[in-house]
Coordinates of C-alpha atoms and ligand atoms in Angstrom, one line a residue:
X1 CA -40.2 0.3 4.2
X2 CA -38.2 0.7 7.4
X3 CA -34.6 0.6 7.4
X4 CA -32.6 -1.7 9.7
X5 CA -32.2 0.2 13.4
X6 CA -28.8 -0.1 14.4
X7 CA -26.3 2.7 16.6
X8 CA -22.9 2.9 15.4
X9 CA -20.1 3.0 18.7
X10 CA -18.8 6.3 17.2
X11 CA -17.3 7.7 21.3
X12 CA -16.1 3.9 21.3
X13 CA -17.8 3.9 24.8
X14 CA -21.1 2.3 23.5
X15 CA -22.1 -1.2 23.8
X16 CA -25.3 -0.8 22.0
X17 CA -25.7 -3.9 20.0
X18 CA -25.7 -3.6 16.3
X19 CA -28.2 -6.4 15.6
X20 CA -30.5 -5.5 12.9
X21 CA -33.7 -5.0 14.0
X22 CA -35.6 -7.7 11.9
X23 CA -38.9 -6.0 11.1
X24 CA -41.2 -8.7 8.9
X25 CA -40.6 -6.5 6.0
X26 CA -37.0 -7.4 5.5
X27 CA -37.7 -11.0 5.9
X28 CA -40.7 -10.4 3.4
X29 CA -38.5 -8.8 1.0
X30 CA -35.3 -11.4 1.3
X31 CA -37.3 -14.6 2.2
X32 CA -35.7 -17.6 0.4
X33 CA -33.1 -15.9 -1.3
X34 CA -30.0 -17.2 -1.5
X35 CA -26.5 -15.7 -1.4
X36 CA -23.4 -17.0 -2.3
X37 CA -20.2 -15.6 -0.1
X38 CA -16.5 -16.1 -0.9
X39 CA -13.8 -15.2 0.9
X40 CA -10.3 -13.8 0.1
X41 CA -7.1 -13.1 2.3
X42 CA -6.3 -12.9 6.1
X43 CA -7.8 -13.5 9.1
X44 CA -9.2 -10.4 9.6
X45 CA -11.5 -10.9 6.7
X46 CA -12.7 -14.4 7.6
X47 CA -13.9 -13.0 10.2
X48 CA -15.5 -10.1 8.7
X49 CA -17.5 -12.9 6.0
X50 CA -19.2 -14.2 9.7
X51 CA -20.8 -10.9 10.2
X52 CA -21.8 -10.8 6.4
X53 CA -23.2 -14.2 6.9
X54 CA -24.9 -13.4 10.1
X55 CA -26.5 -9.9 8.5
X56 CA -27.8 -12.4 5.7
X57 CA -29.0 -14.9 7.6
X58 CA -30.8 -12.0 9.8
X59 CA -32.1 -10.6 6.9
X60 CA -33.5 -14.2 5.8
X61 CA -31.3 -15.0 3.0
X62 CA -30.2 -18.7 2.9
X63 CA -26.7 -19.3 1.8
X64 CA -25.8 -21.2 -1.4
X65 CA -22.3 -22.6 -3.0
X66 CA -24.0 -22.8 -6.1
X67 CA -22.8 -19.3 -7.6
X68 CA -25.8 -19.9 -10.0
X69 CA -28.7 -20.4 -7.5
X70 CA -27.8 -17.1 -5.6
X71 CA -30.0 -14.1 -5.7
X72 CA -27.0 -12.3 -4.1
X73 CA -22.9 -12.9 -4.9
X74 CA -20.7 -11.4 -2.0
X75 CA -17.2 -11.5 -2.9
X76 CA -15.2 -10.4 0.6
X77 CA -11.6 -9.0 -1.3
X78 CA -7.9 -9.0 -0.3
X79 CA -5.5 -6.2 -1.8
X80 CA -2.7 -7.4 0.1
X81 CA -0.7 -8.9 -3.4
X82 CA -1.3 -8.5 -7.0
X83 CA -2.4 -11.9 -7.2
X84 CA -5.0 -11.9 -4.7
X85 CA -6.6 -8.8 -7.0
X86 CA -6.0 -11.2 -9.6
X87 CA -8.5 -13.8 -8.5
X88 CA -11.3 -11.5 -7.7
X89 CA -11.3 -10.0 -11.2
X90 CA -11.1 -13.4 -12.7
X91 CA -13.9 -14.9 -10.7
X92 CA -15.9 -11.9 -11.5
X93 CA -16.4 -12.3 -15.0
X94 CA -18.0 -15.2 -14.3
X95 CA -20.4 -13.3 -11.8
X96 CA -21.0 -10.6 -15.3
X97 CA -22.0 -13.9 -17.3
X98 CA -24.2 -14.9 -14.9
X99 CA -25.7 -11.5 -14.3
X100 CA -26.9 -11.7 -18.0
X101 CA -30.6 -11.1 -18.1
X102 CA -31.3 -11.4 -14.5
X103 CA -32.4 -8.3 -12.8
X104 CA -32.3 -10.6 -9.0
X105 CA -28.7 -11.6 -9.5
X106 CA -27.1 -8.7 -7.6
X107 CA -23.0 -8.8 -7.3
X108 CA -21.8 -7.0 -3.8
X109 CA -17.2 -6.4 -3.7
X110 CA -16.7 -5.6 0.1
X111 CA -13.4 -6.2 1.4
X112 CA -9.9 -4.6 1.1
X113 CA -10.3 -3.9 -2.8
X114 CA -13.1 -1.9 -1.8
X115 CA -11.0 0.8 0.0
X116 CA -8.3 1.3 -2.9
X117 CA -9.3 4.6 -5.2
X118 CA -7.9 2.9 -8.4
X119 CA -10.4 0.4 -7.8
X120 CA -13.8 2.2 -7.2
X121 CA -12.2 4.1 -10.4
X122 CA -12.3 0.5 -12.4
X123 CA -15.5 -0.2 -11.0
X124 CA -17.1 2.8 -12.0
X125 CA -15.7 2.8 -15.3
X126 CA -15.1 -1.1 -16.1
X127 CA -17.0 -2.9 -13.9
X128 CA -20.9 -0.9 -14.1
X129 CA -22.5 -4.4 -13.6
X130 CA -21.6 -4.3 -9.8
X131 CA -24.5 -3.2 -7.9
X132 CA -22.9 -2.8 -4.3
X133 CA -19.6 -1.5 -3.1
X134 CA -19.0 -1.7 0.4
X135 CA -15.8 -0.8 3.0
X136 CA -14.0 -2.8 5.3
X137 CA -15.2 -0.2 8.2
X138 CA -19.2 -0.3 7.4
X139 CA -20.0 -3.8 7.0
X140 CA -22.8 -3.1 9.2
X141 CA -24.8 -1.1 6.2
X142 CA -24.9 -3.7 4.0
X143 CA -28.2 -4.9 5.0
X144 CA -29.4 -1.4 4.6
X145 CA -27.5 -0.8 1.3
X146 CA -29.2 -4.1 0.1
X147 CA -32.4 -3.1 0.9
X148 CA -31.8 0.3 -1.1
X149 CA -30.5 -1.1 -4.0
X150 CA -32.1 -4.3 -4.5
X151 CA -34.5 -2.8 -7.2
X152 CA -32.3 -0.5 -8.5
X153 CA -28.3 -0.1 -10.0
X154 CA -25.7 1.9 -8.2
X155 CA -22.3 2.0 -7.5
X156 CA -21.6 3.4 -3.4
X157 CA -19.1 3.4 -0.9
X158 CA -19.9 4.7 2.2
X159 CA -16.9 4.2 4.7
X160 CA -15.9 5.8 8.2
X161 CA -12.1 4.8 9.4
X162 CA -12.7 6.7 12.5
X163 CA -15.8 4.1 14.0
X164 CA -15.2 1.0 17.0
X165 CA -18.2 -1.1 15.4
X166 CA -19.5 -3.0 18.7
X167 CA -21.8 -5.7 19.6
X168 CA -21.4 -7.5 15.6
X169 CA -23.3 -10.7 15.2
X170 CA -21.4 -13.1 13.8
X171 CA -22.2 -16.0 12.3
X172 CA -19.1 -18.2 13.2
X173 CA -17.7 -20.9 11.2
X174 CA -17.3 -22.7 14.4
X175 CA -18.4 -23.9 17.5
X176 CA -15.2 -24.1 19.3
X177 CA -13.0 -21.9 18.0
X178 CA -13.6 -18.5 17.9
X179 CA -12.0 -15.1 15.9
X180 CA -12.5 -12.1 18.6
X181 CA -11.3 -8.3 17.0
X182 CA -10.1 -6.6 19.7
X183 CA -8.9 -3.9 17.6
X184 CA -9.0 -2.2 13.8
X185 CA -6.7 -0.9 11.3
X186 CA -3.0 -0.3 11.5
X187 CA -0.7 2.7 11.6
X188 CA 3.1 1.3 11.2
X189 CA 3.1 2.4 7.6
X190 CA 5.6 -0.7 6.5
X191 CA 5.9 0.9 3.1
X192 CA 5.0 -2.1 0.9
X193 CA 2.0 -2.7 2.9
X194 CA -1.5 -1.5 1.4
X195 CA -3.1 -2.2 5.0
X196 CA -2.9 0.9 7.0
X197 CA -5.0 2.3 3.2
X198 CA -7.8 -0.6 3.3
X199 CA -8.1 -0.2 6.9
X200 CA -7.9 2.8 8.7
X201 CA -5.9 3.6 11.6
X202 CA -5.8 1.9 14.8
X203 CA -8.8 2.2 16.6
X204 CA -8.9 -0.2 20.1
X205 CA -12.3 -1.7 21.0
X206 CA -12.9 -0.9 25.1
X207 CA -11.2 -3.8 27.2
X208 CA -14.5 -4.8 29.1
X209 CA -16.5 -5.0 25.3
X210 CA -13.5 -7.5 25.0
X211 CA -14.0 -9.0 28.0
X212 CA -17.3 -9.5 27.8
X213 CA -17.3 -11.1 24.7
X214 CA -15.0 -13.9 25.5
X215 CA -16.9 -14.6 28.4
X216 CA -19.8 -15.4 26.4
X217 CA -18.3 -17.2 23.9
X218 CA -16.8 -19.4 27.0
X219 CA -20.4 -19.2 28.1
X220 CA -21.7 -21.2 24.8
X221 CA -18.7 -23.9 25.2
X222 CA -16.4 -22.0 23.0
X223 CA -12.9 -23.8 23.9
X224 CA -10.8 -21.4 22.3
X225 CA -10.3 -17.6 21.3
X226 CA -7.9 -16.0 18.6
X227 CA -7.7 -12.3 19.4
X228 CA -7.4 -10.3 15.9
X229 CA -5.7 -6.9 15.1
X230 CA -3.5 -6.1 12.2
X231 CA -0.8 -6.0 14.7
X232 CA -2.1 -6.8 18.1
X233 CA 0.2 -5.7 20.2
X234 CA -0.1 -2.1 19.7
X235 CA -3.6 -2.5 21.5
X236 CA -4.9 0.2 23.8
X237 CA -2.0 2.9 22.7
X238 CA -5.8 4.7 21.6
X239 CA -7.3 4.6 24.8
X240 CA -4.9 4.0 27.7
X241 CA -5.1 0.3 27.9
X242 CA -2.4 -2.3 27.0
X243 CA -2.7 -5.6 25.4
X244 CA -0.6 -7.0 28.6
X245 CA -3.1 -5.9 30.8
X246 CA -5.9 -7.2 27.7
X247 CA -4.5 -10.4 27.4
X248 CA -4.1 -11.3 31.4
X249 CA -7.8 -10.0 31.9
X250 CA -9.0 -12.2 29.3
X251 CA -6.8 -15.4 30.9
X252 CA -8.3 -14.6 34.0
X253 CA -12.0 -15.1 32.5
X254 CA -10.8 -19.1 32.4
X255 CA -11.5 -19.9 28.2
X256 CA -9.4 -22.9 27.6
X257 CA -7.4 -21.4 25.2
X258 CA -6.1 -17.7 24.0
X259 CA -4.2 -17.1 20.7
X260 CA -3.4 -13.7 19.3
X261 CA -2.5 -12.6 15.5
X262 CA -0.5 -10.8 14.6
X263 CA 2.2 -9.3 16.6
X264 CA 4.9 -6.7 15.4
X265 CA 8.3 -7.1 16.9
X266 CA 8.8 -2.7 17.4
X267 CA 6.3 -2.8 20.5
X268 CA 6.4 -6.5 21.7
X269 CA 7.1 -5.7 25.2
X270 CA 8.8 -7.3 28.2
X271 CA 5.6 -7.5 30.1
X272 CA 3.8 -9.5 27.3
X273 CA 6.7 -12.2 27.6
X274 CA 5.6 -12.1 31.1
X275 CA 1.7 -12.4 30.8
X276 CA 2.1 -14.9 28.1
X277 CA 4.6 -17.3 30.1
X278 CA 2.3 -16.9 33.5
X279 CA -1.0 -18.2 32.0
X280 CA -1.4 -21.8 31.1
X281 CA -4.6 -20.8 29.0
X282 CA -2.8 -18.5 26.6
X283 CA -0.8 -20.6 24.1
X284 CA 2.8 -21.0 23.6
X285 CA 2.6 -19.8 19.9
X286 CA 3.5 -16.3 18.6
X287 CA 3.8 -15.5 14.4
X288 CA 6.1 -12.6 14.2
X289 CA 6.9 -11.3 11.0
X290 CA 10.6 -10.8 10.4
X291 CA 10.0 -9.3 6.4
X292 CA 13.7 -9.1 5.5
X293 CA 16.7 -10.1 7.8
X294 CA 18.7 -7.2 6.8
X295 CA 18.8 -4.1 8.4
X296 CA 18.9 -2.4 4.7
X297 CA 16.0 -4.0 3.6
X298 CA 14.1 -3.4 7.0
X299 CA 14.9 -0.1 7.1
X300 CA 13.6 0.8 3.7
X301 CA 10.3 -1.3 4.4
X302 CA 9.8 1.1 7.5
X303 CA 9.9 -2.0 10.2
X304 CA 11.2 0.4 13.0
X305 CA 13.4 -2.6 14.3
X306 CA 16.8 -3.8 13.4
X307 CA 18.4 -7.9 12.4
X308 CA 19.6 -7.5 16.0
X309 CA 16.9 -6.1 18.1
X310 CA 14.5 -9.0 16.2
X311 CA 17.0 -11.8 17.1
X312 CA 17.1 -10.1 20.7
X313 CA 13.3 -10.2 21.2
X314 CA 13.4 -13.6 19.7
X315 CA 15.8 -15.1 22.1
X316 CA 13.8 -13.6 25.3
X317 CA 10.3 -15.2 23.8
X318 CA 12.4 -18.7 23.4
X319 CA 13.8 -18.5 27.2
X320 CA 11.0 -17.4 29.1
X321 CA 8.1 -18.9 27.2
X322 CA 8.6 -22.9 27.9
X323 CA 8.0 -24.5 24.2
X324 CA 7.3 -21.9 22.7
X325 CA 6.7 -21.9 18.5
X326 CA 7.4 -18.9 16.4
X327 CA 6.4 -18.4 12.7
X328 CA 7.0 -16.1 10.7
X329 CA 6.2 -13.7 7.4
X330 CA 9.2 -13.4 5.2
X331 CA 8.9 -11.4 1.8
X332 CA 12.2 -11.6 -0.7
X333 CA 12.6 -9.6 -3.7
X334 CA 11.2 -6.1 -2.0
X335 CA 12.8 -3.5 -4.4
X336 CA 16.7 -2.5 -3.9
X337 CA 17.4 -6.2 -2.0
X338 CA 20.7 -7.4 -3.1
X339 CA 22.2 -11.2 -3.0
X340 CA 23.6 -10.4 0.2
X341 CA 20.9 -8.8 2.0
X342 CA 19.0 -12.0 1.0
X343 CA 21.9 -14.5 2.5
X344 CA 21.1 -12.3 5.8
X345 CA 17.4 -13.5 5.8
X346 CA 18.6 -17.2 5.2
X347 CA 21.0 -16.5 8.6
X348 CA 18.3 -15.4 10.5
X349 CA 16.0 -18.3 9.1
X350 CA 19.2 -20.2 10.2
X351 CA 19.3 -18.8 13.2
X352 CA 15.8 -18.8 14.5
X353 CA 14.9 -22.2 13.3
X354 CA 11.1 -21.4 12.7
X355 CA 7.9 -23.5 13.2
X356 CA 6.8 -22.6 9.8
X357 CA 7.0 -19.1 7.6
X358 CA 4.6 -17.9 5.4
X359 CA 7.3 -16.6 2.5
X360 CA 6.1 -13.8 -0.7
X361 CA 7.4 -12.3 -3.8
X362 CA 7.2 -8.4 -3.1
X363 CA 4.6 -7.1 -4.9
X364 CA 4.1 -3.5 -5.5
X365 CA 0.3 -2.0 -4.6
X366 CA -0.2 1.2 -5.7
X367 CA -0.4 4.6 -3.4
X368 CA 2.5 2.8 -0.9
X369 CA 5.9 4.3 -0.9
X370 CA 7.9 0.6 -2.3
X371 CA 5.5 0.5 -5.1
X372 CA 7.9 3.7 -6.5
X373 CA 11.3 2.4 -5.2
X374 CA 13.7 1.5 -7.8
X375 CA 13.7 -2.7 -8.2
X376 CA 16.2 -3.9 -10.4
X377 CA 15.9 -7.7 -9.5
X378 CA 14.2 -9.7 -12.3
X379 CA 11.3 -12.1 -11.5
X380 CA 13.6 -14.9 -12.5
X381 CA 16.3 -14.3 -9.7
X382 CA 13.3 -13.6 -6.9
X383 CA 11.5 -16.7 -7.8
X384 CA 15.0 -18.6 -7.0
X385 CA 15.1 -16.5 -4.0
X386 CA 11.4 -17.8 -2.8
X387 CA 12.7 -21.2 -3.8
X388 CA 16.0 -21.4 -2.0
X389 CA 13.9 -19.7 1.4
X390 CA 11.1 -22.3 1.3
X391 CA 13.7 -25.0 1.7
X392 CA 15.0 -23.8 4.6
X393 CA 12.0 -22.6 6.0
X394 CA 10.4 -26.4 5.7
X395 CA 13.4 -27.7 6.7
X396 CA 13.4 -26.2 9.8
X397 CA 9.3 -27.1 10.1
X398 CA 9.7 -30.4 9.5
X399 CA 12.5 -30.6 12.2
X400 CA 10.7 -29.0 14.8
X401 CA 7.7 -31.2 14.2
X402 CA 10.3 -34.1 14.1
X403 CA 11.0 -33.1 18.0
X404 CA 6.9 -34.2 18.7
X405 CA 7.3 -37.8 17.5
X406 CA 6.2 -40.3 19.6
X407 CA 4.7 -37.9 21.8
X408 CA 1.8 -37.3 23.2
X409 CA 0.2 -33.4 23.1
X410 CA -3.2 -32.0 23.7
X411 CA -5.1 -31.2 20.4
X412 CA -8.5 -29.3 20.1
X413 CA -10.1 -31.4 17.7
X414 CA -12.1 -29.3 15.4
X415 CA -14.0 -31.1 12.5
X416 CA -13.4 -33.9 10.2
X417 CA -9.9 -34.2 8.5
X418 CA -10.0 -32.7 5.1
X419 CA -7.3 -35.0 4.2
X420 CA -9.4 -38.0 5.6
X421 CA -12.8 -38.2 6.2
X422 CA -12.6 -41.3 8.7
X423 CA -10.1 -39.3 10.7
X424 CA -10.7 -35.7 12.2
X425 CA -8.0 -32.8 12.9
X426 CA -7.3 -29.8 15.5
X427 CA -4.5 -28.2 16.4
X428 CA -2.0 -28.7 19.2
X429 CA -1.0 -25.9 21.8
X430 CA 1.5 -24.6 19.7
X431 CA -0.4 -24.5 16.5
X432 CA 0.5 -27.4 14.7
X433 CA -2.2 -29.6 12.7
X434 CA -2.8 -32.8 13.8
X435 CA -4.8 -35.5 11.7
X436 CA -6.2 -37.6 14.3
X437 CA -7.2 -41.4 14.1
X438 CA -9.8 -41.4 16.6
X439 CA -13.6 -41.7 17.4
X440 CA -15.5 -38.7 15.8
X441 CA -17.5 -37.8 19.0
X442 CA -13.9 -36.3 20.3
X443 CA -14.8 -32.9 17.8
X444 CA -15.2 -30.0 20.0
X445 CA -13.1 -31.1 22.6
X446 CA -9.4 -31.0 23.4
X447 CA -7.7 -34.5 24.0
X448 CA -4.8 -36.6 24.2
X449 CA -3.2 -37.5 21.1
X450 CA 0.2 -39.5 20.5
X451 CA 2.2 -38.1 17.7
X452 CA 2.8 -40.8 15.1
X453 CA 4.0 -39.3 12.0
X454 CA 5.3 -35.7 11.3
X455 CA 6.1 -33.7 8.2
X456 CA 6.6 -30.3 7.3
X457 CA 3.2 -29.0 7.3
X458 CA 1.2 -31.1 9.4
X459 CA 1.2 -34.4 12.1
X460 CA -0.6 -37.5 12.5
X461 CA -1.7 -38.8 15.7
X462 CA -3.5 -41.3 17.4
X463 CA -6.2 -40.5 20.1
X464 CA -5.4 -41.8 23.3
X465 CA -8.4 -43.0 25.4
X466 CA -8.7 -39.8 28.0
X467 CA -10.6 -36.6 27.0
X468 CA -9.2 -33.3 28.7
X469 CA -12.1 -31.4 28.7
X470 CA -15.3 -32.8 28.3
Ligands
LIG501 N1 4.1 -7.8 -1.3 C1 4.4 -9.0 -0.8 N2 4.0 -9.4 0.5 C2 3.3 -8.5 1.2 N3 2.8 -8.6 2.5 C3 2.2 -7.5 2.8 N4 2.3 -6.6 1.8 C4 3.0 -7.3 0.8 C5 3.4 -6.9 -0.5 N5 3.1 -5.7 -1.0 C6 3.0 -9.8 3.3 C7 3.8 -9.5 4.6 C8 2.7 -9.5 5.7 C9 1.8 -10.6 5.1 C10 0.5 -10.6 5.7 O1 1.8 -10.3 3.7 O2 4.8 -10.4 4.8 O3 3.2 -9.8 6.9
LIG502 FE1 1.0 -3.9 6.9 FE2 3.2 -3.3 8.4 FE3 0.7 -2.8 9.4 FE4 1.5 -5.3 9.2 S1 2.4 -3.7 10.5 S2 -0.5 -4.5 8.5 S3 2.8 -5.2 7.3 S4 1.7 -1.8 7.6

């Protein structure tokens, strides 16, 4: 049997294309299986599960969300929190009951979890009924490894943090809206983050590779692109090139709309304000994590900026971006914070007034320097903490989206409402859902809509008769 041909970008310079080279004897092999994907955590690994889903589809699987009908379980893992590690495990002693006396039920852990030693130490001694193990940085052999191991049981992880992985099919959840990486890994080291372990450092992909590929995602009628990096705006420090210079380039190829996650506030620089405010195509919407709003805290979480420089940065974005929203990623309880050094996150919350924050209890992962700080708080007291933020953090949400009542702002409609099936959603400019009343044949393009209810999580609208793009 012939193993998939594919090139991997190792001088980052290639733009070989890492399709798999379907020879009949995959699709002979695979033909009418089924697989059943789930997906933990950020992002970064939704995106990841569209290139699974694309290598499965290539390989002739057919996907299934009937756990027991799959020949094949992927389960895509986050490490980021305790309790994300939690699910997996619990959902995978259902995958060991199912295994029970089938030889073609195979179970494949890629994802974060995968790069963590303790785990592939679990797994090899616990966890023996998992026939695939497979890195965040090689998603690209899994057809390969499924080929090898369908037949018979081993436990492998074969991982390179050093590789720029170009030319990915990906299967994309959906038509409109697309996830672009435009860079991996991380190297800021915040020292309660597991990250920069699960995913390597920073490795750039080449502008043009960029370029290219949101010019032919415009090309297909994609509306909308969502440049991804751990922390996007330290693009290009690798190879000479600035994510300024990345994000006007990709303006200037015309795609309706250009988000970006997530940004760190050490290397947000003036010139990025700049680009940002000068495009109309790239959005007025930037999530910048604040962690802690003392400079204690911050500085014993390695964030490399101060309360003040944060605020600073916060204020320029505010002036020279014209409605611009900010969230935010705020954790309490990270070990050593006192009462006080909480009060100074609830100033800044106070201060900043943010579109929304997504707010943690500090959880310790093991190998990163917090995980053996001293933390003296109780569960009790950071649970209150949590409580007493997300107040003020929806308070402020549910203000801001007070401010859109009555008026009318261009969504990019997107699918039907979850909430509603006669009504359909999308988001607005500036990131906010929108459950639309309106005709159905408006998915896939970005309209008119009249803001007639807000709350702190989401709007409702009503479509008003005149389509922006069509
Ligand atoms: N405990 C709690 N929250 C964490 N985050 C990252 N690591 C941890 C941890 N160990 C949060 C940060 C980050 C977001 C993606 O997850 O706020 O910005
Ligand atoms: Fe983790 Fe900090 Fe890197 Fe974000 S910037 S991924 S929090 S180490």
């Amino acid at each position: 049997m012939h193993l998939p041909d594919m090139k991997i970008a190792k001088d980052r310079s290639s733009k070989e294309n890492k399709y798999i080279d379907l020879k009949e004897d995959y699709q002979k092999v695979f033909k009418d299986k089924k697989f059943f994907l789930r997906t933990y955590g950020c992002q970064m690994n939704v995106h990841d599960s569209e290139a699974i889903r694309s290598y499965m589809e290539q390989l002739g699987f057919i996907e299934t969300n009937k756990i027991e009908d799959a020949n094949v379980v992927i389960l895509n893992t986050c490490a980021i929190r305790e309790n994300a590690r939690d699910k997996v495990v619990g959902f995978l002693g259902k995958c060991k009951y199912l295994k029970k006396n089938r030889d073609d039920f195979k179970i494949v852990i890629a994802g974060c979890m995968s790069e963590q030693e303790d785990v592939i130490e679990d797994i090899r001694r616990k966890h023996q009924y998992i026939d695939i193990v497979i890195g965040t940085h090689n998603i690209y052999e899994l057809p390969k490894l499924l080929l090898q191991e369908f037949d018979k049981q081993v436990v492998e992880v074969y991982s390179n943090s050093d590789e720029v992985i170009e030319g990915m099919n990906y299967a994309r959840d959906s038509k409109y809206s697309a996830w672009v990486n435009i860079m991996y890994g991380c190297d800021k080291f915040c020292t309660y983050c597991i990250v920069p372990y699960t995913r390597g450092r920073e490795r750039s992909r080449k502008l043009e590779n960029i370029v290219d590929e949101v010019k032919e995602l415009k090309n297909k009628g994609y509306l909308e692109v969502t440049l991804l990096g751990q922390n996007v705006n330290a693009y290009g420090r690798d190879i000479g090139e600035t994510f300024s210079h990345l994000l006007e380039c990709v303006a200037q190829t015309g795609i309706k709309r250009i988000r970006f996650v997530t940004s760190h506030p050490w290397n947000f620089t003036d010139e990025m304000i700049d680009v940002i405010a000068k495009y109309d195509n790239i959005m007025p919407y930037i999530h910048l994590p604040l962690q802690s709003g003392s400079n204690n805290i911050l500085k014993k979480m390695n964030r490399r900026y101060t309360k003040e420089e944060y605020l600073e940065l916060f204020k320029k974005m505010k002036q020279r971006i014209p409605g611009v929203a900010i969230t935010t990623d705020i954790i309490v309880g990270f070990p050593g914070e006192s009462a006080s050094d909480f009060e100074e996150t609830l100033d800044v919350v106070r201060t900043c007034e943010y579109d929304g924050a997504y707010t943690f209890i500090f959880s310790p992962r093991k190998g990163t320097p917090a995980a053996l700080m001293e933390d003296n708080t109780p569960l009790k007291e950071k649970e209150e903490r949590l409580y007493k933020l997300n107040e003020l953090v929806n308070f402020y949400a549910n203000k801001n989206n007070q401010k859109l009542l009555n008026k009318e702002v261009e969504v990019l409609i997107l699918g039907d409402s979850e909430k509603d099936q006669d009504k359909v959603y999308g988001y607005t400019d500036t990131m906010k859902l929108v459950n639309v009343e309106g005709p159905k044949d408006i998915i896939g393009h970005i309209v008119k809509v009249k803001i007639t209810a807000a709350k702190s999580f989401s709007l409702d609208g009503d479509y008003i008769e005149e389509k922006v793009t069509n």
